[in-house]
Amino acid sequence: EAGVAQSPRYKIIEKRQSVAFWCNPISGHATLYWYQQILGQGPKLLIQFQNNGVVDDSQLPKDRFSAERLKGVDSTLKIQPAKLEDSAVYLCASSLGLASSTDTQYFGPGTRLTVL
Amino acid sequence: AQSVTQLDSQVPVFEEAPVELRCNYSSSVSVYLFWYVQYPNQGLQLLLKYLSGSTLVESINGFEAEFNKSQTSFHLRKPSVHISDTAEYFCAVSEETSGSRLTFGEGTQLTVNP
């Protein structure tokens, strides 16, 4: 079974530029998550989709971050414009069930973003 | 809202020594507890989880964790570590009333030296 795929693996941009990350979850997984992991910290949930609807985006900085999950499969996360403090690893995860608290989340390798 | 505290940011040990990585949580409702491991340049992988039943849970590679409700802890232990166990370990919690939202601790870097 293929795991969660993410691209690109690394991205370097200057502040005020825009950037987009792509995620393809495990086939058949209903729920998709985007996390931000700043160096030295644990992952923080940015947004959660159930199929193609948003379940939780309470910690997403909506003035600059946006995400979509078209057709309930793959997803993109965009930052526009980027700030220095957005430098982090962006992790995508998916789970089989419909956002149950007992679900196991499967993580992709992440995209490491550096904002100069 | 729940929170997770991992008491040690770095734990260096020698090969074949025992290790304990500590995790405490706070929540006002029932919780489910997870340990994830992150090897260099890889995503997080589930190591073990506590959902219900026996408070002692085990992984396939010799780790175990015990849920202690009175002390609100979920410490991870291994009686004898290998070089290959070197990684970052994250404790995480989900609440029964909050769906699958996970709150992670800040991680513990386990370094196993020869």
Coordinates of C-alpha atoms in Angstrom, one line a residue:
Chain A
E1 CA 0.0 0.0 0.0
A2 CA 1.4 3.4 -1.0
G3 CA 1.9 5.9 1.7
V4 CA 1.0 9.6 1.9
A5 CA 2.9 11.4 -0.9
Q6 CA 4.0 15.1 -0.6
S7 CA 5.8 17.4 -3.0
P8 CA 8.0 19.2 -3.1
R9 CA 10.3 17.9 -0.4
Y10 CA 12.2 21.2 0.0
K11 CA 11.4 24.7 -1.0
I12 CA 13.3 28.0 -0.4
I13 CA 11.6 31.3 -1.1
E14 CA 11.9 34.9 -0.2
K15 CA 9.5 36.6 2.2
R16 CA 6.4 38.0 0.5
Q17 CA 6.5 35.3 -2.2
S18 CA 3.9 32.7 -2.5
V19 CA 4.3 28.9 -2.3
A20 CA 2.1 25.8 -2.7
F21 CA 2.4 22.3 -1.3
W22 CA 0.7 19.2 -2.6
C23 CA -0.4 16.1 -0.8
N24 CA -1.9 12.8 -2.1
P25 CA -3.3 10.7 0.8
I26 CA -3.5 7.0 1.1
S27 CA -6.2 5.7 -1.3
G28 CA -9.6 5.4 0.4
H29 CA -8.7 7.6 3.4
A30 CA -11.6 10.0 4.1
T31 CA -9.8 12.4 6.4
L32 CA -6.8 14.6 5.5
Y33 CA -4.8 16.8 7.8
W34 CA -2.2 19.5 7.3
Y35 CA 0.3 20.2 10.2
Q36 CA 3.0 22.8 10.7
Q37 CA 6.1 21.6 12.5
I38 CA 8.4 24.4 13.5
L39 CA 12.0 23.4 14.4
G40 CA 12.1 22.1 18.0
Q41 CA 8.3 21.8 18.4
G42 CA 5.7 19.2 17.9
P43 CA 3.4 19.3 14.9
K44 CA 0.5 21.7 15.1
L45 CA -2.8 21.1 13.2
L46 CA -3.5 23.7 10.6
I47 CA -6.6 22.3 8.8
Q48 CA -8.5 19.0 8.7
F49 CA -10.7 17.9 5.8
Q50 CA -13.3 15.1 5.8
N51 CA -13.8 14.1 2.2
N52 CA -13.7 17.5 0.6
G53 CA -15.3 19.5 3.4
V54 CA -13.4 21.4 6.1
V55 CA -13.8 20.0 9.6
D56 CA -11.4 22.2 11.6
D57 CA -9.5 25.2 10.4
S58 CA -9.4 27.0 13.7
Q59 CA -5.6 27.3 13.8
L60 CA -5.1 28.2 10.1
P61 CA -3.9 31.8 9.6
K62 CA -6.5 32.6 7.1
D63 CA -5.1 36.0 6.1
R64 CA -2.2 34.2 4.3
F65 CA -2.9 30.5 4.3
S66 CA -5.4 28.6 2.2
A67 CA -6.1 25.0 1.5
E68 CA -8.4 22.9 -0.6
R69 CA -9.2 19.3 -1.2
L70 CA -10.8 18.9 -4.6
K71 CA -12.9 15.8 -5.2
G72 CA -12.0 14.5 -1.7
V73 CA -8.7 13.1 -2.8
D74 CA -5.5 15.2 -3.0
S75 CA -5.0 18.5 -1.4
T76 CA -3.0 21.7 -1.8
L77 CA -1.9 24.1 0.9
K78 CA -0.9 27.6 -0.1
I79 CA 0.9 30.5 1.6
Q80 CA 0.6 34.0 0.2
P81 CA 2.5 36.1 1.1
A82 CA 5.1 34.1 3.1
K83 CA 6.7 35.5 6.2
L84 CA 9.9 34.5 7.9
E85 CA 8.0 32.8 10.7
D86 CA 6.5 30.4 8.2
S87 CA 9.8 28.5 7.9
A88 CA 8.8 25.0 9.0
V89 CA 8.1 21.5 7.9
Y90 CA 4.6 21.1 6.5
L91 CA 3.2 17.6 7.1
C92 CA 0.3 16.0 5.5
A93 CA -1.5 13.1 7.1
S94 CA -4.5 11.0 6.3
S95 CA -6.8 8.6 8.2
L96 CA -9.3 6.0 7.1
G97 CA -12.3 7.0 9.2
L98 CA -14.5 10.0 9.4
A99 CA -12.5 12.0 12.0
S100 CA -12.9 9.6 14.9
S101 CA -10.7 10.3 17.9
T102 CA -9.4 6.7 17.9
D103 CA -8.2 6.9 14.3
T104 CA -4.5 6.3 13.4
Q105 CA -3.1 9.1 11.3
Y106 CA -0.5 8.2 8.6
F107 CA 2.0 10.9 7.8
G108 CA 3.8 11.9 4.7
P109 CA 7.5 12.8 4.6
G110 CA 6.8 16.5 4.8
T111 CA 7.9 19.6 2.9
R112 CA 10.6 21.7 4.4
L113 CA 10.0 25.4 3.7
T114 CA 12.7 28.0 4.3
V115 CA 11.7 31.6 4.0
L116 CA 14.6 34.1 3.5
Chain B
A1 CA -8.4 22.2 25.7
Q2 CA -5.9 19.4 26.0
S3 CA -2.1 19.8 26.3
V4 CA 0.8 17.5 26.3
T5 CA 4.1 17.9 28.1
Q6 CA 7.2 15.9 27.3
L7 CA 9.5 16.4 30.2
D8 CA 12.8 15.8 28.4
S9 CA 13.8 17.4 25.1
Q10 CA 16.9 15.2 24.8
V11 CA 17.7 11.7 26.2
P12 CA 21.2 10.3 25.4
V13 CA 21.7 6.6 26.4
F14 CA 24.2 3.9 25.6
E15 CA 23.2 0.9 23.5
E16 CA 21.5 -2.0 25.5
A17 CA 20.6 0.4 28.3
P18 CA 17.0 0.9 29.4
V19 CA 15.2 4.1 28.6
E20 CA 12.1 6.0 29.7
L21 CA 10.6 8.9 27.7
R22 CA 8.2 10.8 29.9
C23 CA 4.8 12.3 28.8
N24 CA 2.1 14.0 30.8
Y25 CA -1.2 15.3 29.5
S26 CA -4.0 17.5 30.8
S27 CA -7.6 17.2 29.7
S28 CA -11.0 17.5 31.3
V29 CA -12.5 14.7 29.2
S30 CA -11.6 11.1 28.3
V31 CA -8.5 10.9 26.1
Y32 CA -6.8 8.5 23.7
L33 CA -3.0 8.5 23.7
F34 CA -0.4 7.9 21.0
W35 CA 3.3 7.7 20.6
Y36 CA 4.8 8.6 17.2
V37 CA 8.4 8.2 16.1
Q38 CA 10.2 10.3 13.5
Y39 CA 13.4 9.1 11.9
P40 CA 15.6 11.7 10.2
N41 CA 14.1 13.1 7.0
Q42 CA 11.0 10.9 7.4
G43 CA 7.4 11.5 8.4
L44 CA 5.9 10.5 11.7
Q45 CA 5.1 6.8 12.2
L46 CA 2.7 5.4 14.8
L47 CA 4.6 3.5 17.5
L48 CA 1.8 2.5 19.8
K49 CA -1.5 3.8 21.1
Y50 CA -3.9 3.4 24.1
L51 CA -7.6 3.5 23.3
S52 CA -9.1 1.3 26.1
G53 CA -8.7 -1.9 28.0
S54 CA -5.3 -2.9 29.4
T55 CA -3.3 0.2 30.4
L56 CA -0.1 -1.4 29.2
V57 CA 0.4 -1.3 25.4
E58 CA 3.3 -2.7 23.4
S59 CA 4.8 -2.1 20.0
I60 CA 6.3 -4.7 17.7
N61 CA 9.9 -3.4 18.3
G62 CA 10.0 -3.8 22.1
F63 CA 8.7 -0.4 23.3
E64 CA 5.8 -0.3 25.8
A65 CA 3.8 2.5 27.4
E66 CA 1.5 2.5 30.4
F67 CA -1.5 4.7 30.7
N68 CA -1.8 6.1 34.2
K69 CA -5.0 8.0 34.6
S70 CA -4.4 9.2 38.2
Q71 CA -1.0 10.7 37.2
T72 CA -2.2 11.7 33.7
S73 CA 0.9 10.1 32.2
F74 CA 1.8 7.9 29.3
H75 CA 5.5 7.2 29.6
L76 CA 7.3 5.2 26.9
R77 CA 9.9 2.6 28.0
K78 CA 12.2 0.1 26.4
P79 CA 14.3 -2.3 28.5
S80 CA 17.3 -2.4 26.0
V81 CA 17.7 0.1 23.2
H82 CA 19.5 -0.3 19.9
I83 CA 21.4 2.2 17.8
S84 CA 18.5 2.1 15.3
D85 CA 16.1 3.5 18.0
T86 CA 17.8 6.9 17.6
A87 CA 15.0 9.2 16.5
E88 CA 12.6 11.8 17.8
Y89 CA 9.6 10.6 19.7
F90 CA 6.3 12.5 20.0
C91 CA 3.5 11.9 22.5
A92 CA 0.1 12.9 21.3
V93 CA -3.5 13.0 22.7
S94 CA -6.9 13.1 21.2
E95 CA -10.0 13.9 23.2
E96 CA -13.2 11.8 23.0
T97 CA -15.2 15.0 22.3
S98 CA -12.9 16.6 19.7
G99 CA -12.9 14.1 16.9
S100 CA -9.5 13.1 15.5
R101 CA -7.7 16.3 16.3
L102 CA -4.3 15.4 17.7
T103 CA -2.3 17.6 20.1
F104 CA 1.4 16.8 20.2
G105 CA 4.1 17.3 22.7
E106 CA 7.3 19.1 21.7
G107 CA 9.2 15.8 21.2
T108 CA 12.1 14.0 22.8
Q109 CA 15.2 13.3 20.9
L110 CA 16.5 9.9 21.8
T111 CA 20.1 9.3 20.9
V112 CA 21.6 5.8 21.4
N113 CA 25.4 5.8 21.5
P114 CA 27.6 2.7 21.0

